[in-house]
Amino acid sequence: MNNMKGAPMNKRDKSAGYQVQDKKTRQAVLRRVAGYLMTHKPTVLLCFLMMLVSNVLALVAPKLSQRAIDAIIAGKGAVDFPKVYLYVGLMLAFYALSALLSYLLAVLMVRLSQKIVYRMRKQVFDHLLTLPVGYFDTHATGEIISRISYDIDTVNASLSHDLLQICASTVTVVGSLAMMASISPVLLSVFVITVPISILYTRHRSKRVRPLFRRRSQKLGELNGYAEEMLSGQKSIRAYHREKVIVERFNKRNTEAVDAYYASEHYNAVVGPTVNFINNLSLSLVAMLGGIFFLFHTMNAQGMASVPVVFTVSLGGISAFVQYSRKFAGPINEFANIVSELQSACAAAEKVFAVIDEAPETPDAENAEVLSTVEGSVKLDHVRFGYVEGKTVIKDLSLDVKRGNLIAIVGPTGAGKTTIINLLMRFYDAQDGQILVDGKPMQGLTRRSLRKAYTMVLQETWLFHGTIYENITYGREGATREEVEAAARMAHIHSYIEALPDGYDTVLSDDGVNISKGHKQLLTIARAMLADAPMLILDEATSNVDSRTEQRIQQAMYRLMEGRTCFVIAHRLSTVQNADTILVVKDGNVIEQGNHDALMAQKGFYYSLYHAQFE
């Protein structure tokens, strides 16, 4: 995947064998996440104000407790109960109001994060639809799904909790520091030693832990991709008795994912307890020195000694100072605990943005022409193409197809048959040569109008969750019921549909798994028959039906093909004997060309293929 826009390439950790997210890349990720937040400025501002007020109220409460305690110990018979009740009441009111604001803030942040996640997930999905077919040929489906689900959910968790926690912690730390300085600057000196130790230790551990979370995200994506691939191939796995091998391979990937997860959590788990130990040490020092300073305060009050005021503190002051020191140390400890989640969120966000940054399909030329009133003539002029640099699949292909011709493409596996279809649909662009439709160069036509000129029926059927009627009308929305039924009759699927409990309103589950593979293929053929396209592409479209049904479908297709240009990829040569032209493709070149009788008379490669099948 591509790196972040404007960010440098990530450095590779030689010992770990995976990429480490450097500082500039991490900053680029955070800036982009902040950009999503800034689209909701009023809500973000309201959240900030609520967080500020909530934390200020919580910070004032210990100061009120100090005054209440000092009013209680004023001396025998000198307790100022009105003041005690006042300060205690105010303290309870401040804490209650702070808690209410915190609750409302949490709810608001969850709603805000969901809006951002909705936009991010929509942006990723919308962008996926603009990517070239080559992207999906080189990325596992499970890996892509992991970006939309797991990685975006990880970012969501960070937005709804971690971001708020960091902001609140910052206010609490700064406020507590100011309050402690007002009570006893000398006691505050304890934190001059312990806080830098906590910060330095946390930074050191963060650098060690950060790449571990990137590896965890990577291994989870690989595990999801493998699981999706294996679940979709259950029949083949069972047919070849490969369950044990598949389980072993899954266990290996599962172990790698678990080990990566354990390593990240294990090394990060040390941070929290260590920082907590340092904080508890500082509290112990505060309590010890506070006791000594209170003793000096008492001695001054009783006239027993004259100690500088800076070294004295009242009992209420000690109580408030301890409370503030806990508020001061707590966020530091909490920040150490959420470092792991922040690292994971940054790694996840980088993967999400990497998908968004993938280059979309090459846009149409500025003066691209809309292909209308298509006649159906196609010409390939010395076309050369390869999926990978330096490995040519189509070497030098020239072909002149007249309107209404039936062109059959035959040849051994890997000869380049499907590649020709990919070029005709402009899923890929040829490196050399050109393809013309109705005498117009393909690069000068809009992709939308070009692809609408074709109807495809592939060997791998695709149906979506919806009714049979909706699936048939997928390529031609707004078709009447009569037109749909007519197409179904031509595809010899109408009787089967009518026999179903809900007929054309029968709901198909995902990919039509609740009907047979043969019926799925008949439905896709009916869909192609309904679409009023001047050109057809058939990739072994009758491979999953019996011979008798195949013959009837072919008769219907021949009627459908009248006046239309049709390209047929055929593995069974018996299905293309009536083709106007048969292209025999081998090693990326058309080595023979002609109709069935002419090619049989040549007794060349086609002749040997034909007899190899029927013998």
Coordinates of C-alpha atoms in Angstrom, one line a residue:
M1 CA 0.0 0.0 0.0
N2 CA 1.0 3.6 -0.5
N3 CA 2.5 5.7 2.2
M4 CA 0.7 8.7 3.7
K5 CA 0.5 11.7 1.5
G6 CA 3.3 14.1 2.3
A7 CA 4.9 11.6 4.7
P8 CA 8.2 9.9 4.2
M9 CA 8.7 6.2 3.8
N10 CA 8.6 4.3 7.0
K11 CA 11.8 2.8 8.2
R12 CA 12.1 -0.9 8.5
D13 CA 13.1 -2.5 11.7
K14 CA 15.8 -5.1 10.7
S15 CA 15.4 -7.1 13.8
A16 CA 11.7 -7.4 13.7
G17 CA 11.2 -7.7 10.0
Y18 CA 8.4 -5.2 9.6
Q19 CA 7.9 -1.4 9.2
V20 CA 8.2 1.0 12.0
Q21 CA 6.0 4.1 11.9
D22 CA 8.4 7.0 12.2
K23 CA 7.6 10.4 13.8
K24 CA 6.8 12.3 10.7
T25 CA 4.4 9.6 9.5
R26 CA 2.7 9.5 12.9
Q27 CA 2.3 13.2 12.8
A28 CA 0.8 13.0 9.4
V29 CA -1.7 10.4 10.6
L30 CA -2.7 12.6 13.6
R31 CA -3.1 15.7 11.4
R32 CA -5.5 13.8 9.1
V33 CA -7.5 12.4 12.1
A34 CA -7.7 16.0 13.5
G35 CA -9.0 17.0 10.1
Y36 CA -12.0 14.8 10.5
L37 CA -12.6 16.4 13.9
M38 CA -12.5 19.9 12.5
T39 CA -15.4 19.1 10.3
H40 CA -17.5 19.2 13.5
K41 CA -16.0 22.4 15.0
P42 CA -19.2 23.5 17.1
T43 CA -19.4 20.0 18.6
V44 CA -15.7 19.8 19.3
L45 CA -15.8 23.3 20.9
L46 CA -18.8 22.3 23.1
C47 CA -17.0 19.1 24.2
F48 CA -13.9 21.1 25.0
L49 CA -15.8 23.6 27.1
M50 CA -17.7 20.8 29.0
M51 CA -14.4 19.0 29.6
L52 CA -12.8 22.2 30.9
V53 CA -15.7 23.1 33.2
S54 CA -16.0 19.5 34.5
N55 CA -12.3 19.3 35.4
V56 CA -12.1 22.8 36.9
L57 CA -15.1 21.9 39.2
A58 CA -13.3 18.7 40.2
L59 CA -10.1 20.7 40.9
V60 CA -11.8 23.3 43.1
A61 CA -13.4 20.6 45.4
P62 CA -10.1 19.6 47.2
K63 CA -9.5 23.3 48.0
L64 CA -12.9 23.4 49.6
S65 CA -12.2 20.3 51.6
Q66 CA -9.0 22.1 52.9
R67 CA -11.0 25.0 54.2
A68 CA -13.6 22.6 55.8
I69 CA -10.9 20.7 57.6
D70 CA -9.1 23.8 58.8
A71 CA -12.4 25.1 60.1
I72 CA -12.9 21.9 62.1
I73 CA -9.6 21.9 63.8
A74 CA -9.7 25.6 64.7
G75 CA -9.5 24.6 68.4
K76 CA -11.6 23.2 71.2
G77 CA -15.1 24.7 71.1
A78 CA -14.1 26.9 68.2
V79 CA -15.3 24.8 65.2
D80 CA -17.0 27.0 62.7
F81 CA -19.9 24.7 61.7
P82 CA -21.6 27.1 59.3
K83 CA -18.3 27.2 57.3
V84 CA -17.9 23.4 57.5
Y85 CA -21.4 22.9 56.2
L86 CA -20.9 25.5 53.5
Y87 CA -17.7 24.0 52.2
V88 CA -18.9 20.4 52.4
G89 CA -22.1 21.4 50.6
L90 CA -20.2 23.2 47.9
M91 CA -17.8 20.4 47.5
L92 CA -20.6 17.8 47.0
A93 CA -22.3 20.1 44.5
F94 CA -19.1 20.7 42.5
Y95 CA -18.4 16.9 42.4
A96 CA -22.0 16.1 41.4
L97 CA -22.0 18.8 38.6
S98 CA -18.6 17.6 37.4
A99 CA -19.8 14.0 37.2
L100 CA -22.9 15.1 35.3
L101 CA -20.9 17.1 32.8
S102 CA -18.5 14.1 32.4
Y103 CA -21.4 11.8 31.6
L104 CA -22.9 14.2 29.0
L105 CA -19.4 14.7 27.6
A106 CA -18.9 11.0 27.2
V107 CA -22.2 10.6 25.4
L108 CA -21.5 13.6 23.1
M109 CA -18.0 12.2 22.3
V110 CA -19.5 8.8 21.4
R111 CA -21.9 10.4 19.0
L112 CA -19.2 12.6 17.5
S113 CA -16.8 9.6 17.0
Q114 CA -19.6 7.6 15.4
K115 CA -20.2 10.4 12.9
I116 CA -16.5 10.5 12.1
V117 CA -16.3 6.8 11.8
Y118 CA -19.4 6.8 9.5
R119 CA -17.7 9.3 7.3
M120 CA -14.4 7.5 7.3
R121 CA -16.0 4.1 6.6
K122 CA -18.1 5.6 3.8
Q123 CA -15.0 7.4 2.4
V124 CA -13.0 4.1 2.3
F125 CA -15.9 2.1 0.7
D126 CA -16.6 4.8 -1.8
H127 CA -12.9 5.0 -2.7
L128 CA -12.7 1.2 -3.1
L129 CA -15.3 1.5 -5.9
T130 CA -13.0 3.9 -7.7
L131 CA -9.9 1.7 -7.5
P132 CA -8.7 -0.2 -10.6
V133 CA -9.5 -4.0 -10.8
G134 CA -5.8 -4.6 -10.4
Y135 CA -6.0 -3.5 -6.7
F136 CA -8.4 -6.3 -5.9
D137 CA -6.3 -8.7 -7.8
T138 CA -3.3 -8.0 -5.5
H139 CA -5.1 -7.6 -2.2
A140 CA -6.9 -10.3 -0.2
T141 CA -10.6 -9.6 0.4
G142 CA -10.2 -10.3 4.1
E143 CA -7.4 -7.8 4.3
I144 CA -9.6 -5.1 2.8
I145 CA -12.5 -6.0 5.1
S146 CA -10.2 -5.7 8.0
R147 CA -9.5 -2.1 7.0
I148 CA -13.2 -1.2 6.9
S149 CA -14.1 -3.0 10.2
Y150 CA -11.3 -3.7 12.6
D151 CA -9.0 -0.8 11.8
I152 CA -11.7 1.8 11.7
D153 CA -13.2 0.5 14.9
T154 CA -9.8 0.8 16.5
V155 CA -9.7 4.5 15.4
N156 CA -13.2 4.9 16.8
A157 CA -12.2 3.6 20.2
S158 CA -9.3 6.1 20.3
L159 CA -11.5 9.0 19.3
S160 CA -14.3 8.3 21.7
H161 CA -12.1 7.5 24.7
D162 CA -8.4 8.1 24.4
L163 CA -8.6 11.6 22.9
L164 CA -11.0 12.8 25.5
Q165 CA -8.9 11.2 28.2
I166 CA -5.7 13.0 27.1
C167 CA -7.4 16.4 27.0
A168 CA -8.9 15.9 30.4
S169 CA -5.6 14.7 31.8
T170 CA -3.8 17.7 30.5
V171 CA -6.2 20.1 32.2
T172 CA -6.1 18.0 35.4
V173 CA -2.3 17.9 35.5
V174 CA -1.8 21.6 34.9
G175 CA -4.6 22.6 37.3
S176 CA -3.3 20.2 40.0
L177 CA 0.2 21.6 39.6
A178 CA -1.0 25.2 40.1
M179 CA -3.1 24.2 43.2
M180 CA -0.2 22.3 44.8
A181 CA 2.1 25.3 44.2
S182 CA -0.4 27.5 46.0
I183 CA -0.5 25.2 49.0
S184 CA 3.2 24.4 49.4
P185 CA 5.9 25.0 46.8
V186 CA 8.4 23.0 48.8
L187 CA 6.3 19.9 48.8
L188 CA 5.9 20.3 45.1
S189 CA 9.6 19.8 44.7
V190 CA 9.0 16.1 45.2
F191 CA 7.5 15.9 41.8
V192 CA 10.5 17.6 40.2
I193 CA 12.3 14.3 40.6
T194 CA 9.6 11.7 40.1
V195 CA 7.7 13.2 37.2
P196 CA 10.7 13.4 34.8
I197 CA 11.5 9.8 35.6
S198 CA 7.9 8.8 34.7
I199 CA 8.0 10.8 31.4
L200 CA 11.4 9.5 30.3
Y201 CA 10.5 5.9 31.1
T202 CA 7.2 6.2 29.3
R203 CA 8.8 7.7 26.2
H204 CA 11.4 5.0 26.2
R205 CA 8.9 2.2 26.4
S206 CA 6.7 3.8 23.8
K207 CA 9.4 3.7 21.2
R208 CA 9.9 0.0 21.9
V209 CA 6.1 -0.8 21.9
R210 CA 5.1 1.2 18.9
P211 CA 6.3 -1.2 16.2
L212 CA 4.8 -4.1 18.1
F213 CA 1.3 -2.7 17.6
R214 CA 2.0 -2.2 13.9
R215 CA 2.9 -5.9 13.6
R216 CA -0.2 -6.8 15.6
S217 CA -2.4 -5.0 13.1
Q218 CA -0.6 -6.6 10.2
K219 CA -0.9 -10.1 11.5
L220 CA -4.6 -9.7 12.4
G221 CA -5.2 -8.5 8.8
E222 CA -3.4 -11.5 7.4
L223 CA -5.4 -13.8 9.7
N224 CA -8.7 -12.3 8.5
G225 CA -7.7 -12.6 4.9
Y226 CA -6.8 -16.3 5.2
A227 CA -9.9 -17.1 7.2
E228 CA -12.1 -15.4 4.5
E229 CA -10.3 -17.3 1.8
M230 CA -10.7 -20.7 3.5
L231 CA -14.3 -20.2 4.5
S232 CA -15.2 -19.4 0.9
G233 CA -13.6 -22.6 -0.3
Q234 CA -15.1 -25.1 2.2
K235 CA -16.4 -27.5 -0.5
S236 CA -13.0 -27.8 -2.2
I237 CA -11.2 -28.3 1.2
R238 CA -13.5 -31.1 2.1
A239 CA -13.5 -32.7 -1.4
Y240 CA -9.7 -32.9 -1.3
H241 CA -9.6 -33.9 2.4
R242 CA -7.4 -30.9 3.2
E243 CA -9.0 -30.1 6.5
K244 CA -5.9 -31.0 8.5
V245 CA -3.5 -29.0 6.3
I246 CA -5.8 -26.0 6.4
V247 CA -6.2 -26.2 10.1
E248 CA -2.4 -26.4 10.5
R249 CA -1.9 -23.3 8.3
F250 CA -4.6 -21.5 10.2
N251 CA -3.0 -22.4 13.5
K252 CA 0.3 -21.0 12.2
R253 CA -1.3 -17.7 11.3
N254 CA -3.4 -17.7 14.4
T255 CA -0.3 -18.3 16.5
E256 CA 1.5 -15.4 14.8
A257 CA -1.4 -13.1 15.4
V258 CA -1.7 -14.2 19.1
D259 CA 2.1 -13.8 19.6
A260 CA 2.0 -10.4 18.0
Y261 CA -0.9 -9.4 20.2
Y262 CA 0.8 -10.9 23.3
A263 CA 4.1 -9.2 22.5
S264 CA 2.5 -5.7 22.2
E265 CA 0.4 -6.1 25.4
H266 CA 3.2 -7.8 27.3
Y267 CA 5.8 -5.1 26.7
N268 CA 3.2 -2.4 27.2
A269 CA 1.8 -3.9 30.4
V270 CA 5.1 -3.1 32.2
V271 CA 4.6 0.6 31.7
G272 CA 1.5 1.0 33.9
P273 CA 2.7 -0.8 37.0
T274 CA 6.2 0.9 36.8
V275 CA 4.7 4.4 36.5
N276 CA 2.2 3.6 39.2
F277 CA 5.1 2.6 41.5
I278 CA 6.9 5.9 40.8
N279 CA 3.7 7.8 41.6
N280 CA 3.1 5.9 44.8
L281 CA 6.7 6.6 45.8
S282 CA 6.0 10.4 45.3
L283 CA 2.9 10.1 47.4
S284 CA 4.9 8.5 50.2
L285 CA 7.4 11.3 50.1
V286 CA 4.6 13.9 50.2
A287 CA 3.0 12.2 53.2
M288 CA 6.3 12.0 55.1
L289 CA 7.4 15.6 54.3
G290 CA 3.8 16.8 54.9
G291 CA 3.8 15.3 58.4
I292 CA 7.0 17.2 59.2
F293 CA 5.6 20.5 57.8
F294 CA 2.4 20.1 59.8
L295 CA 4.5 19.6 62.9
F296 CA 6.3 22.9 62.1
H297 CA 2.9 24.5 61.6
T298 CA 1.7 23.3 65.0
M299 CA 4.9 24.5 66.7
N300 CA 4.5 28.0 65.2
A301 CA 0.8 28.1 66.2
Q302 CA 1.8 27.2 69.9
G303 CA 4.8 29.6 69.9
M304 CA 7.2 26.7 70.5
A305 CA 9.3 27.7 67.5
S306 CA 9.6 30.1 64.6
V307 CA 9.8 28.1 61.3
P308 CA 9.6 29.9 57.9
V309 CA 6.1 29.8 56.6
V310 CA 7.2 28.1 53.4
F311 CA 8.1 25.0 55.5
T312 CA 4.7 24.8 57.2
V313 CA 1.3 23.5 56.1
S314 CA -2.0 23.0 57.9
L315 CA -3.7 19.6 58.2
G316 CA -6.3 20.7 55.6
G317 CA -3.5 21.8 53.3
I318 CA -1.9 18.4 53.6
S319 CA -5.2 16.7 52.8
A320 CA -5.8 18.9 49.8
F321 CA -2.2 18.5 48.6
V322 CA -2.5 14.7 48.8
Q323 CA -5.7 14.8 46.8
Y324 CA -4.1 17.1 44.2
S325 CA -1.0 14.9 44.0
R326 CA -3.2 11.9 43.3
K327 CA -5.0 13.9 40.6
F328 CA -1.7 15.0 39.3
A329 CA -0.1 11.5 39.2
G330 CA -3.3 9.7 38.1
P331 CA -3.4 11.1 34.6
I332 CA 0.3 10.4 34.1
N333 CA -0.4 6.8 35.0
E334 CA -3.6 6.7 32.8
F335 CA -1.7 8.1 29.9
A336 CA 0.9 5.4 30.2
N337 CA -2.0 2.8 30.1
I338 CA -3.5 4.3 27.0
V339 CA -0.2 4.6 25.1
S340 CA -0.9 1.1 23.7
E341 CA -4.3 2.1 22.4
L342 CA -2.9 5.2 20.9
Q343 CA -0.1 3.2 19.1
S344 CA -2.7 0.7 17.9
A345 CA -5.0 3.5 16.7
C346 CA -2.2 5.3 14.8
A347 CA -1.2 2.0 13.1
A348 CA -4.8 1.3 12.2
A349 CA -5.4 4.9 10.9
E350 CA -2.3 4.7 8.8
K351 CA -3.6 1.5 7.1
V352 CA -7.1 3.1 6.6
F353 CA -5.5 6.2 5.0
A354 CA -3.3 4.0 2.9
V355 CA -6.4 2.6 1.3
I356 CA -7.8 6.1 0.8
D357 CA -4.5 7.2 -0.7
E358 CA -4.5 4.4 -3.3
A359 CA -4.5 5.9 -6.8
P360 CA -8.0 5.6 -8.3
E361 CA -8.6 4.3 -11.7
T362 CA -7.1 6.6 -14.3
P363 CA -9.7 9.3 -15.0
D364 CA -11.3 9.7 -18.4
A365 CA -9.6 12.1 -20.7
E366 CA -10.8 15.7 -20.5
N367 CA -12.4 15.5 -23.9
A368 CA -13.5 11.9 -23.5
E369 CA -16.5 11.1 -25.8
V370 CA -19.6 9.3 -24.6
L371 CA -20.1 6.1 -26.6
S372 CA -23.7 6.3 -27.9
T373 CA -25.6 4.4 -30.7
V374 CA -23.0 1.6 -30.5
E375 CA -22.7 -0.4 -33.7
G376 CA -20.4 -3.0 -32.1
S377 CA -17.3 -3.2 -34.3
V378 CA -14.1 -3.7 -32.3
K379 CA -10.5 -3.6 -33.5
L380 CA -7.3 -4.5 -31.7
D381 CA -4.2 -3.2 -33.4
H382 CA -0.9 -4.7 -32.3
V383 CA -1.8 -4.8 -28.6
R384 CA 0.8 -5.7 -26.0
F385 CA 0.0 -6.1 -22.3
G386 CA 1.4 -7.5 -19.1
Y387 CA 0.2 -7.4 -15.5
V388 CA 3.7 -7.3 -14.1
E389 CA 6.6 -5.2 -15.3
G390 CA 8.8 -7.3 -17.5
K391 CA 6.3 -10.2 -17.9
T392 CA 4.2 -9.9 -21.1
V393 CA 0.9 -11.8 -21.3
I394 CA -0.4 -10.4 -24.6
K395 CA 2.5 -10.0 -26.9
D396 CA 1.2 -8.8 -30.3
L397 CA -2.5 -9.1 -30.8
S398 CA -4.4 -7.8 -33.8
L399 CA -8.1 -8.5 -34.4
D400 CA -10.8 -6.9 -36.5
V401 CA -14.4 -7.7 -35.3
K402 CA -17.3 -6.7 -37.4
R403 CA -20.7 -5.7 -36.1
G404 CA -22.8 -8.7 -35.1
N405 CA -19.8 -11.2 -35.2
L406 CA -19.6 -14.0 -32.7
I407 CA -16.0 -14.3 -31.7
A408 CA -14.9 -17.4 -29.8
I409 CA -11.6 -17.2 -27.8
V410 CA -10.1 -20.7 -27.1
G411 CA -6.7 -21.9 -26.0
P412 CA -4.9 -23.5 -23.1
T413 CA -5.0 -22.1 -19.5
G414 CA -2.8 -19.0 -19.1
A415 CA -2.8 -18.3 -22.8
G416 CA -4.4 -14.8 -22.3
K417 CA -8.1 -15.4 -23.0
T418 CA -9.4 -13.6 -19.9
T419 CA -6.8 -10.9 -20.3
I420 CA -8.3 -10.1 -23.7
I421 CA -11.7 -9.5 -22.0
N422 CA -10.0 -7.4 -19.3
L423 CA -8.6 -5.2 -22.1
L424 CA -11.9 -5.0 -24.0
M425 CA -13.7 -3.8 -20.8
R426 CA -10.8 -1.5 -20.0
F427 CA -10.2 -3.0 -16.6
Y428 CA -6.6 -2.6 -17.6
D429 CA -4.9 -0.4 -20.3
A430 CA -2.6 -1.9 -22.9
Q431 CA 1.0 -0.9 -22.8
D432 CA 1.4 -0.7 -26.6
G433 CA -1.0 -0.7 -29.5
Q434 CA -4.6 0.5 -29.3
I435 CA -8.2 -0.9 -29.1
L436 CA -10.9 0.8 -31.2
V437 CA -14.7 0.6 -30.7
D438 CA -16.7 1.7 -33.7
G439 CA -13.4 3.2 -35.1
K440 CA -12.9 5.3 -31.9
P441 CA -9.8 4.8 -29.7
M442 CA -10.9 3.3 -26.3
Q443 CA -8.8 5.8 -24.4
G444 CA -10.9 8.6 -25.9
L445 CA -14.2 7.1 -24.6
T446 CA -15.7 7.4 -21.1
R447 CA -15.3 4.2 -19.2
R448 CA -19.0 4.3 -18.1
S449 CA -20.3 4.4 -21.6
L450 CA -17.8 1.8 -22.8
R451 CA -18.7 -0.7 -20.1
K452 CA -22.5 0.0 -20.5
A453 CA -22.0 -1.2 -24.1
Y454 CA -21.2 -4.6 -22.8
T455 CA -23.1 -7.2 -20.9
M456 CA -21.0 -9.9 -19.1
V457 CA -21.8 -13.4 -18.0
L458 CA -18.9 -14.9 -16.1
Q459 CA -18.1 -18.4 -15.1
E460 CA -18.0 -17.2 -11.5
T461 CA -21.6 -16.1 -10.8
W462 CA -22.3 -13.2 -8.5
L463 CA -25.7 -12.6 -6.9
F464 CA -26.4 -10.2 -4.1
H465 CA -28.8 -10.3 -1.1
G466 CA -32.2 -9.4 -2.5
T467 CA -35.1 -10.8 -4.4
I468 CA -34.7 -12.8 -7.6
Y469 CA -36.5 -9.9 -9.4
E470 CA -33.9 -7.4 -8.1
N471 CA -31.0 -9.6 -9.1
I472 CA -32.3 -10.1 -12.7
T473 CA -33.0 -6.3 -13.1
Y474 CA -29.5 -5.4 -11.7
G475 CA -28.2 -4.4 -15.2
R476 CA -31.5 -2.7 -16.2
E477 CA -33.4 -1.0 -13.4
G478 CA -37.0 -0.2 -14.1
A479 CA -37.6 -3.2 -16.3
T480 CA -41.3 -4.4 -16.3
R481 CA -42.3 -7.7 -14.8
E482 CA -43.2 -9.0 -18.3
E483 CA -39.7 -8.2 -19.6
V484 CA -38.1 -9.9 -16.6
E485 CA -40.3 -13.0 -17.1
A486 CA -39.5 -13.0 -20.8
A487 CA -35.8 -13.0 -20.1
A488 CA -36.2 -15.7 -17.5
R489 CA -38.1 -17.9 -20.1
M490 CA -35.3 -17.4 -22.6
A491 CA -32.8 -18.6 -19.9
H492 CA -35.0 -21.6 -19.0
I493 CA -35.3 -20.5 -15.4
H494 CA -38.9 -19.1 -15.4
S495 CA -40.5 -22.4 -14.4
Y496 CA -38.1 -22.9 -11.5
I497 CA -38.7 -19.4 -10.2
E498 CA -42.5 -19.8 -10.4
A499 CA -42.2 -23.0 -8.4
L500 CA -40.6 -21.2 -5.5
P501 CA -42.9 -20.2 -2.6
D502 CA -42.5 -16.5 -3.3
G503 CA -41.7 -16.7 -7.0
Y504 CA -39.8 -13.7 -8.3
D505 CA -40.1 -12.1 -4.8
T506 CA -38.0 -15.0 -3.3
V507 CA -35.1 -13.4 -1.3
L508 CA -31.7 -14.8 -2.1
S509 CA -29.1 -14.9 0.7
D510 CA -25.6 -13.6 0.2
D511 CA -24.2 -14.7 -3.1
G512 CA -27.3 -16.9 -3.6
V513 CA -26.1 -19.8 -1.4
N514 CA -29.7 -21.0 -0.9
I515 CA -30.0 -22.1 -4.5
S516 CA -27.9 -24.4 -6.7
K517 CA -24.9 -23.2 -8.6
G518 CA -26.6 -24.1 -11.9
H519 CA -29.7 -22.0 -11.1
K520 CA -27.4 -19.2 -10.0
Q521 CA -25.8 -19.2 -13.4
L522 CA -29.2 -19.3 -15.2
L523 CA -30.2 -16.2 -13.2
T524 CA -27.1 -14.4 -14.3
I525 CA -27.8 -15.4 -17.9
A526 CA -31.4 -14.0 -17.6
R527 CA -29.8 -10.8 -16.2
A528 CA -27.7 -10.6 -19.3
M529 CA -30.6 -11.2 -21.6
L530 CA -32.6 -8.5 -20.0
A531 CA -29.8 -5.9 -20.4
D532 CA -30.1 -4.2 -23.7
A533 CA -26.4 -4.0 -24.5
P534 CA -25.1 -4.1 -28.1
M535 CA -22.1 -6.3 -27.1
L536 CA -21.9 -9.4 -25.0
I537 CA -19.0 -11.1 -23.2
L538 CA -19.5 -14.7 -22.1
D539 CA -16.9 -16.5 -20.1
E540 CA -17.9 -20.2 -20.2
A541 CA -21.4 -19.1 -19.2
T542 CA -23.0 -22.5 -19.4
S543 CA -20.4 -24.5 -17.5
N544 CA -22.7 -25.3 -14.6
V545 CA -25.8 -26.6 -16.4
D546 CA -26.5 -30.0 -18.0
S547 CA -26.0 -30.6 -21.7
R548 CA -29.7 -30.5 -22.6
T549 CA -30.3 -27.2 -20.8
E550 CA -27.0 -25.9 -22.3
Q551 CA -28.3 -26.6 -25.8
R552 CA -31.6 -24.8 -25.2
I553 CA -29.7 -21.8 -23.6
Q554 CA -27.4 -21.6 -26.6
Q555 CA -30.4 -21.5 -28.9
A556 CA -31.9 -18.6 -26.9
M557 CA -28.5 -16.9 -26.8
Y558 CA -28.1 -17.2 -30.6
R559 CA -31.4 -15.4 -30.9
L560 CA -30.2 -12.8 -28.4
M561 CA -26.9 -12.4 -30.2
E562 CA -28.6 -11.5 -33.5
G563 CA -27.3 -8.1 -34.5
R564 CA -24.9 -8.0 -31.5
T565 CA -21.2 -8.4 -31.2
C566 CA -20.3 -11.3 -28.9
F567 CA -17.1 -12.5 -27.4
V568 CA -17.1 -16.0 -25.9
I569 CA -14.3 -17.6 -23.9
A570 CA -14.8 -21.3 -24.4
H571 CA -13.2 -24.3 -22.8
R572 CA -15.6 -26.8 -24.4
L573 CA -15.0 -26.5 -28.1
S574 CA -18.4 -28.0 -28.8
T575 CA -20.1 -24.8 -27.7
V576 CA -18.3 -22.6 -30.3
Q577 CA -18.6 -24.5 -33.6
N578 CA -21.1 -22.0 -34.9
A579 CA -18.9 -19.0 -34.2
D580 CA -18.1 -16.6 -37.0
T581 CA -14.5 -16.4 -36.0
I582 CA -12.5 -18.6 -33.6
L583 CA -9.4 -17.1 -32.1
V584 CA -6.8 -19.7 -31.0
V585 CA -4.7 -18.0 -28.4
K586 CA -1.4 -19.5 -27.2
D587 CA 1.3 -17.7 -25.2
G588 CA -0.3 -14.3 -25.7
N589 CA -0.6 -14.6 -29.5
V590 CA -3.4 -15.5 -31.9
I591 CA -1.8 -18.4 -33.6
E592 CA -4.8 -19.4 -35.6
Q593 CA -8.0 -17.6 -36.8
G594 CA -11.0 -18.7 -38.7
N595 CA -14.3 -20.6 -38.4
H596 CA -14.6 -24.2 -37.1
D597 CA -14.5 -25.9 -40.5
A598 CA -11.5 -23.9 -41.7
L599 CA -9.5 -24.5 -38.5
M600 CA -10.3 -28.2 -38.6
A601 CA -9.1 -28.3 -42.2
Q602 CA -5.8 -26.7 -41.2
K603 CA -5.1 -29.6 -38.8
G604 CA -3.2 -27.3 -36.6
F605 CA -3.3 -26.5 -32.8
Y606 CA -7.1 -26.1 -32.8
Y607 CA -7.5 -29.4 -34.5
S608 CA -5.4 -31.1 -31.8
L609 CA -7.4 -29.4 -29.0
Y610 CA -10.6 -30.5 -30.5
H611 CA -9.7 -34.1 -30.9
A612 CA -8.0 -34.1 -27.5
Q613 CA -11.4 -33.2 -25.9
F614 CA -13.5 -35.6 -27.9
E615 CA -11.2 -38.5 -27.7

